[in-house]
CSV table of N, CA and C in Angstrom, one decimal:
chain,number,residue,atom,x,y,z
A,47,GLN,N,-92.1,38.1,6.2
A,47,GLN,CA,-93.2,38.1,7.1
A,47,GLN,C,-93.0,37.1,8.2
A,48,VAL,N,-93.9,37.1,9.2
A,48,VAL,CA,-93.8,36.2,10.4
A,48,VAL,C,-95.2,35.9,10.9
A,49,GLN,N,-95.4,34.7,11.5
A,49,GLN,CA,-96.6,34.3,12.2
A,49,GLN,C,-96.3,34.4,13.7
A,50,LEU,N,-97.3,34.9,14.4
A,50,LEU,CA,-97.2,35.1,15.8
A,50,LEU,C,-98.3,34.4,16.6
A,51,VAL,N,-98.0,33.7,17.6
A,51,VAL,CA,-99.0,33.0,18.4
A,51,VAL,C,-98.9,33.3,19.9
A,52,GLU,N,-99.9,33.9,20.5
A,52,GLU,CA,-99.9,34.3,21.9
A,52,GLU,C,-100.4,33.2,22.8
A,53,SER,N,-100.0,33.1,24.0
A,53,SER,CA,-100.6,32.2,25.0
A,53,SER,C,-100.3,32.8,26.4
A,54,GLY,N,-101.0,32.2,27.4
A,54,GLY,CA,-100.8,32.6,28.8
A,54,GLY,C,-101.8,33.4,29.4
A,55,GLY,N,-102.8,33.8,28.6
A,55,GLY,CA,-103.9,34.6,29.2
A,55,GLY,C,-104.8,33.8,30.1
A,56,GLY,N,-105.7,34.5,30.8
A,56,GLY,CA,-106.6,33.8,31.7
A,56,GLY,C,-107.3,34.7,32.6
A,57,LEU,N,-107.9,34.1,33.7
A,57,LEU,CA,-108.7,34.9,34.7
A,57,LEU,C,-107.9,34.9,36.0
A,58,VAL,N,-107.7,36.1,36.5
A,58,VAL,CA,-106.9,36.3,37.7
A,58,VAL,C,-107.6,37.3,38.6
A,59,GLN,N,-107.3,37.3,39.9
A,59,GLN,CA,-107.8,38.2,40.9
A,59,GLN,C,-107.0,39.5,40.8
A,60,ALA,N,-107.6,40.6,41.1
A,60,ALA,CA,-106.8,41.9,41.2
A,60,ALA,C,-105.7,41.7,42.1
A,61,GLY,N,-104.5,42.3,41.7
A,61,GLY,CA,-103.3,42.1,42.5
A,61,GLY,C,-102.4,41.0,42.1
A,62,GLY,N,-103.0,40.1,41.3
A,62,GLY,CA,-102.3,38.9,40.8
A,62,GLY,C,-101.3,39.2,39.7
A,63,SER,N,-100.7,38.1,39.1
A,63,SER,CA,-99.8,38.2,38.1
A,63,SER,C,-100.0,37.2,37.0
A,64,LEU,N,-99.6,37.5,35.7
A,64,LEU,CA,-99.7,36.6,34.6
A,64,LEU,C,-98.5,36.9,33.7
A,65,ARG,N,-98.1,35.8,33.0
A,65,ARG,CA,-97.0,36.0,32.0
A,65,ARG,C,-97.5,35.5,30.7
A,66,LEU,N,-97.5,36.5,29.7
A,66,LEU,CA,-97.9,36.2,28.4
A,66,LEU,C,-96.7,35.8,27.5
A,67,SER,N,-96.9,34.9,26.6
A,67,SER,CA,-95.8,34.5,25.7
A,67,SER,C,-96.3,34.7,24.2
A,68,CYS,N,-95.4,35.1,23.4
A,68,CYS,CA,-95.6,35.2,21.9
A,68,CYS,C,-94.5,34.4,21.2
A,69,LEU,N,-94.9,33.3,20.5
A,69,LEU,CA,-94.0,32.5,19.8
A,69,LEU,C,-94.0,32.9,18.3
A,70,ALA,N,-92.9,33.2,17.7
A,70,ALA,CA,-92.8,33.6,16.4
A,70,ALA,C,-92.3,32.4,15.5
A,71,SER,N,-92.7,32.5,14.2
A,71,SER,CA,-92.5,31.4,13.3
A,71,SER,C,-91.0,31.4,12.7
A,72,ARG,N,-90.3,32.4,13.0
A,72,ARG,CA,-88.9,32.5,12.5
A,72,ARG,C,-88.1,33.3,13.5
A,73,SER,N,-86.8,33.4,13.2
A,73,SER,CA,-85.9,34.2,14.1
A,73,SER,C,-86.4,35.6,14.3
A,74,ILE,N,-86.3,36.1,15.5
A,74,ILE,CA,-86.8,37.5,15.8
A,74,ILE,C,-85.6,38.4,16.0
A,75,SER,N,-84.4,37.8,15.9
A,75,SER,CA,-83.2,38.6,16.2
A,75,SER,C,-83.0,39.8,15.3
A,76,SER,N,-83.5,39.7,14.0
A,76,SER,CA,-83.4,40.8,13.0
A,76,SER,C,-84.6,41.7,13.0
A,77,ILE,N,-85.7,41.4,13.8
A,77,ILE,CA,-86.8,42.3,13.9
A,77,ILE,C,-86.6,43.4,14.8
A,78,HIS,N,-86.6,44.6,14.3
A,78,HIS,CA,-86.1,45.8,15.1
A,78,HIS,C,-87.0,46.0,16.3
A,79,VAL,N,-88.4,46.0,16.1
A,79,VAL,CA,-89.3,46.3,17.1
A,79,VAL,C,-90.4,45.2,17.3
A,80,MET,N,-90.5,44.7,18.5
A,80,MET,CA,-91.6,43.8,18.8
A,80,MET,C,-92.3,44.3,20.1
A,81,GLY,N,-93.6,44.1,20.2
A,81,GLY,CA,-94.3,44.6,21.3
A,81,GLY,C,-95.6,43.9,21.6
A,82,TRP,N,-96.3,44.5,22.5
A,82,TRP,CA,-97.6,44.1,23.0
A,82,TRP,C,-98.6,45.2,22.9
A,83,TYR,N,-99.8,44.9,22.4
A,83,TYR,CA,-100.9,45.9,22.4
A,83,TYR,C,-102.1,45.2,23.1
A,84,ARG,N,-103.1,46.0,23.5
A,84,ARG,CA,-104.3,45.4,24.0
A,84,ARG,C,-105.5,46.2,23.6
A,85,GLN,N,-106.7,45.5,23.6
A,85,GLN,CA,-107.9,46.1,23.2
A,85,GLN,C,-109.0,45.6,24.2
A,86,ALA,N,-109.5,46.6,25.0
A,86,ALA,CA,-110.6,46.4,26.0
A,86,ALA,C,-111.9,46.4,25.3
A,87,PRO,N,-112.9,45.8,25.9
A,87,PRO,CA,-114.3,45.9,25.3
A,87,PRO,C,-114.7,47.3,25.0
A,88,GLY,N,-115.2,47.5,23.8
A,88,GLY,CA,-115.6,48.8,23.3
A,88,GLY,C,-114.6,49.9,23.2
A,89,MET,N,-113.3,49.5,23.3
A,89,MET,CA,-112.2,50.5,23.2
A,89,MET,C,-111.3,50.2,22.0
A,90,GLN,N,-110.5,51.2,21.6
A,90,GLN,CA,-109.5,51.0,20.5
A,90,GLN,C,-108.3,50.2,21.0
A,91,ARG,N,-107.6,49.6,20.1
A,91,ARG,CA,-106.4,48.9,20.4
A,91,ARG,C,-105.3,50.0,20.8
A,92,GLU,N,-104.6,49.7,21.9
A,92,GLU,CA,-103.6,50.6,22.4
A,92,GLU,C,-102.3,49.9,22.7
A,93,LEU,N,-101.2,50.7,22.6
A,93,LEU,CA,-99.8,50.1,22.8
A,93,LEU,C,-99.7,49.9,24.3
A,94,VAL,N,-99.1,48.8,24.7
A,94,VAL,CA,-98.8,48.4,26.1
A,94,VAL,C,-97.3,48.5,26.3
A,95,ALA,N,-96.5,47.9,25.5
A,95,ALA,CA,-95.0,47.8,25.7
A,95,ALA,C,-94.4,47.4,24.4
A,96,VAL,N,-93.2,48.0,24.1
A,96,VAL,CA,-92.4,47.6,23.0
A,96,VAL,C,-90.9,47.4,23.4
A,97,ARG,N,-90.2,46.6,22.6
A,97,ARG,CA,-88.8,46.4,22.9
A,97,ARG,C,-88.1,46.2,21.6
A,98,THR,N,-87.0,46.9,21.4
A,98,THR,CA,-86.2,46.9,20.2
A,98,THR,C,-85.1,45.8,20.3
A,99,ALA,N,-84.6,45.4,19.1
A,99,ALA,CA,-83.5,44.4,19.1
A,99,ALA,C,-82.3,44.9,19.9
A,100,GLY,N,-82.1,46.2,20.0
A,100,GLY,CA,-81.0,46.7,20.8
A,100,GLY,C,-81.2,46.7,22.3
A,101,GLY,N,-82.4,46.4,22.7
A,101,GLY,CA,-82.7,46.3,24.1
A,101,GLY,C,-83.5,47.4,24.8
A,102,SER,N,-83.7,48.5,24.0
A,102,SER,CA,-84.5,49.6,24.6
A,102,SER,C,-86.0,49.3,24.7
A,103,THR,N,-86.6,49.8,25.7
A,103,THR,CA,-88.0,49.5,25.9
A,103,THR,C,-88.8,50.8,26.1
A,104,ASN,N,-90.1,50.7,25.9
A,104,ASN,CA,-91.1,51.8,26.1
A,104,ASN,C,-92.4,51.2,26.6
A,105,TYR,N,-93.0,51.8,27.6
A,105,TYR,CA,-94.2,51.3,28.2
A,105,TYR,C,-95.3,52.4,28.2
A,106,ALA,N,-96.5,52.0,28.1
A,106,ALA,CA,-97.6,52.9,28.4
A,106,ALA,C,-97.6,53.4,29.8
A,107,ASP,N,-97.9,54.7,30.1
A,107,ASP,CA,-97.9,55.2,31.4
A,107,ASP,C,-98.7,54.3,32.4
A,108,SER,N,-99.8,53.8,31.9
A,108,SER,CA,-100.7,53.0,32.8
A,108,SER,C,-100.1,51.7,33.3
A,109,VAL,N,-99.0,51.2,32.7
A,109,VAL,CA,-98.5,49.9,33.1
A,109,VAL,C,-97.0,50.0,33.6
A,110,LYS,N,-96.4,51.2,33.5
A,110,LYS,CA,-95.1,51.4,34.0
A,110,LYS,C,-94.9,51.0,35.5
A,111,GLY,N,-93.9,50.2,35.7
A,111,GLY,CA,-93.6,49.7,37.0
A,111,GLY,C,-94.3,48.4,37.4
A,112,ARG,N,-95.3,48.0,36.5
A,112,ARG,CA,-96.1,46.8,36.8
A,112,ARG,C,-95.8,45.7,35.7
A,113,PHE,N,-95.6,46.1,34.5
A,113,PHE,CA,-95.4,45.2,33.4
A,113,PHE,C,-93.9,45.2,32.9
A,114,THR,N,-93.4,44.1,32.4
A,114,THR,CA,-92.1,44.0,31.9
A,114,THR,C,-92.1,43.2,30.6
A,115,ILE,N,-91.5,43.8,29.5
A,115,ILE,CA,-91.4,43.1,28.2
A,115,ILE,C,-90.0,42.6,28.1
A,116,SER,N,-89.9,41.4,27.5
A,116,SER,CA,-88.5,40.8,27.3
A,116,SER,C,-88.6,40.0,26.0
A,117,ARG,N,-87.4,39.8,25.4
A,117,ARG,CA,-87.2,39.0,24.2
A,117,ARG,C,-86.2,37.9,24.4
A,118,ASP,N,-86.6,36.7,24.0
A,118,ASP,CA,-85.6,35.5,24.0
A,118,ASP,C,-85.4,35.2,22.6
A,119,ASN,N,-84.3,35.7,22.0
A,119,ASN,CA,-84.0,35.4,20.6
A,119,ASN,C,-83.7,33.9,20.3
A,120,THR,N,-83.2,33.2,21.3
A,120,THR,CA,-82.9,31.8,21.1
A,120,THR,C,-84.2,31.0,20.9
A,121,GLU,N,-85.2,31.3,21.6
A,121,GLU,CA,-86.5,30.6,21.5
A,121,GLU,C,-87.5,31.3,20.6
A,122,ASN,N,-87.1,32.4,20.0
A,122,ASN,CA,-88.0,33.2,19.1
A,122,ASN,C,-89.3,33.6,19.8
A,123,THR,N,-89.2,34.0,21.1
A,123,THR,CA,-90.3,34.3,21.9
A,123,THR,C,-90.2,35.7,22.6
A,124,VAL,N,-91.3,36.4,22.6
A,124,VAL,CA,-91.5,37.6,23.4
A,124,VAL,C,-92.4,37.4,24.5
A,125,TYR,N,-92.0,38.0,25.7
A,125,TYR,CA,-92.8,37.8,26.9
A,125,TYR,C,-93.3,39.1,27.4
A,126,LEU,N,-94.5,39.0,28.1
A,126,LEU,CA,-95.0,40.2,28.9
A,126,LEU,C,-95.3,39.7,30.3
A,127,GLN,N,-94.5,40.1,31.2
A,127,GLN,CA,-94.7,39.8,32.6
A,127,GLN,C,-95.6,40.9,33.2
A,128,MET,N,-96.8,40.5,33.7
A,128,MET,CA,-97.7,41.4,34.3
A,128,MET,C,-97.9,41.2,35.8
A,129,SER,N,-97.7,42.2,36.6
A,129,SER,CA,-97.9,42.1,38.0
A,129,SER,C,-98.8,43.2,38.5
A,130,SER,N,-99.3,43.0,39.7
A,130,SER,CA,-100.2,44.0,40.4
A,130,SER,C,-101.4,44.3,39.4
A,131,LEU,N,-102.0,43.3,38.9
A,131,LEU,CA,-103.0,43.5,37.8
A,131,LEU,C,-104.2,44.2,38.4
A,132,LYS,N,-104.8,45.0,37.6
A,132,LYS,CA,-106.0,45.7,38.0
A,132,LYS,C,-107.2,45.4,37.0
A,133,PRO,N,-108.4,45.6,37.5
A,133,PRO,CA,-109.5,45.3,36.6
A,133,PRO,C,-109.5,46.0,35.2
A,134,GLU,N,-108.9,47.2,35.2
A,134,GLU,CA,-108.8,48.0,34.0
A,134,GLU,C,-107.8,47.4,33.0
A,135,ASP,N,-107.0,46.4,33.5
A,135,ASP,CA,-106.1,45.7,32.6
A,135,ASP,C,-106.8,44.6,31.7
A,136,THR,N,-108.1,44.4,32.0
A,136,THR,CA,-108.9,43.4,31.3
A,136,THR,C,-108.9,43.8,29.8
A,137,ALA,N,-108.5,42.9,28.9
A,137,ALA,CA,-108.5,43.1,27.5
A,137,ALA,C,-108.0,41.9,26.8
A,138,VAL,N,-108.1,41.9,25.4
A,138,VAL,CA,-107.4,41.0,24.6
A,138,VAL,C,-106.0,41.5,24.3
A,139,TYR,N,-105.0,40.8,24.6
A,139,TYR,CA,-103.6,41.2,24.4
A,139,TYR,C,-103.1,40.6,23.1
A,140,TYR,N,-102.5,41.4,22.2
A,140,TYR,CA,-102.0,41.0,20.9
A,140,TYR,C,-100.5,41.3,20.8
A,141,CYS,N,-99.8,40.3,20.3
A,141,CYS,CA,-98.3,40.4,20.0
A,141,CYS,C,-98.2,41.1,18.7
A,142,ASN,N,-97.1,41.9,18.6
A,142,ASN,CA,-96.9,42.7,17.3
A,142,ASN,C,-95.4,42.7,16.9
A,143,ALA,N,-95.2,42.6,15.6
A,143,ALA,CA,-93.9,42.7,15.0
A,143,ALA,C,-93.9,43.7,13.9
A,144,LYS,N,-93.0,44.7,13.9
A,144,LYS,CA,-92.9,45.7,12.9
A,144,LYS,C,-91.7,45.4,12.0
A,145,ILE,N,-91.9,45.1,10.8
A,145,ILE,CA,-90.9,44.8,9.8
A,145,ILE,C,-91.0,45.7,8.6
A,146,TYR,N,-90.1,46.6,8.4
A,146,TYR,CA,-90.1,47.5,7.3
A,146,TYR,C,-91.4,48.3,7.2
A,147,ASN,N,-91.9,48.8,8.3
A,147,ASN,CA,-93.1,49.6,8.4
A,147,ASN,C,-94.4,48.8,8.2
A,148,SER,N,-94.3,47.5,8.1
A,148,SER,CA,-95.5,46.6,8.1
A,148,SER,C,-95.7,46.0,9.4
A,149,ASN,N,-96.9,45.9,9.9
A,149,ASN,CA,-97.2,45.3,11.2
A,149,ASN,C,-97.8,43.9,11.0
A,150,TYR,N,-97.3,43.0,11.9
A,150,TYR,CA,-97.8,41.6,11.9
A,150,TYR,C,-98.4,41.3,13.3
A,151,TRP,N,-99.5,40.6,13.4
A,151,TRP,CA,-100.2,40.5,14.6
A,151,TRP,C,-100.5,39.0,14.9
A,152,GLY,N,-100.6,38.6,16.1
A,152,GLY,CA,-101.0,37.3,16.6
A,152,GLY,C,-102.6,37.4,16.7
A,153,GLN,N,-103.1,36.2,17.1
A,153,GLN,CA,-104.6,36.1,17.2
A,153,GLN,C,-105.2,36.7,18.5
A,154,GLY,N,-104.3,37.0,19.4
A,154,GLY,CA,-104.7,37.6,20.7
A,154,GLY,C,-105.0,36.5,21.8
A,155,THR,N,-104.8,36.9,23.0
A,155,THR,CA,-105.1,36.1,24.2
A,155,THR,C,-105.8,36.9,25.2
A,156,GLN,N,-106.9,36.4,25.8
A,156,GLN,CA,-107.8,37.1,26.7
A,156,GLN,C,-107.2,37.2,28.1
A,157,VAL,N,-107.2,38.4,28.7
A,157,VAL,CA,-106.8,38.5,30.1
A,157,VAL,C,-108.0,39.2,30.8
A,158,THR,N,-108.5,38.5,31.8
A,158,THR,CA,-109.6,39.1,32.6
A,158,THR,C,-109.1,39.2,34.1
A,159,VAL,N,-109.3,40.4,34.6
A,159,VAL,CA,-108.9,40.6,36.0
A,159,VAL,C,-110.1,41.0,36.8
A,160,SER,N,-110.4,40.2,37.8
A,160,SER,CA,-111.6,40.4,38.6
A,160,SER,C,-111.3,41.1,39.9
A,161,SER,N,-112.2,41.9,40.4
A,161,SER,CA,-112.1,42.7,41.6
A,161,SER,C,-112.6,41.9,42.9
């Protein structure tokens, strides 16, 4: 298992940028899939971006071209670089690790985009 802690959320103006960080309690080099999900008020949690240990990525259509996920195995950290933010990006963002079909989650970090 692994513990995950997100940071970097905050309040930004539409069109601005934020970089979220997810620090893991152990090495992430052997974790095949790590990613970011988000949950907006009154909505279900949805996938934002995932990245495999081999380097492949997948993004939700709504964030393609604006968000970038990366993994730093040396620092046991996963990042989500968010640019050209829109009000509809407002949500709590959660870090996720999938290990042998079990999901592990961080506590979440709030991102609010004002218009």
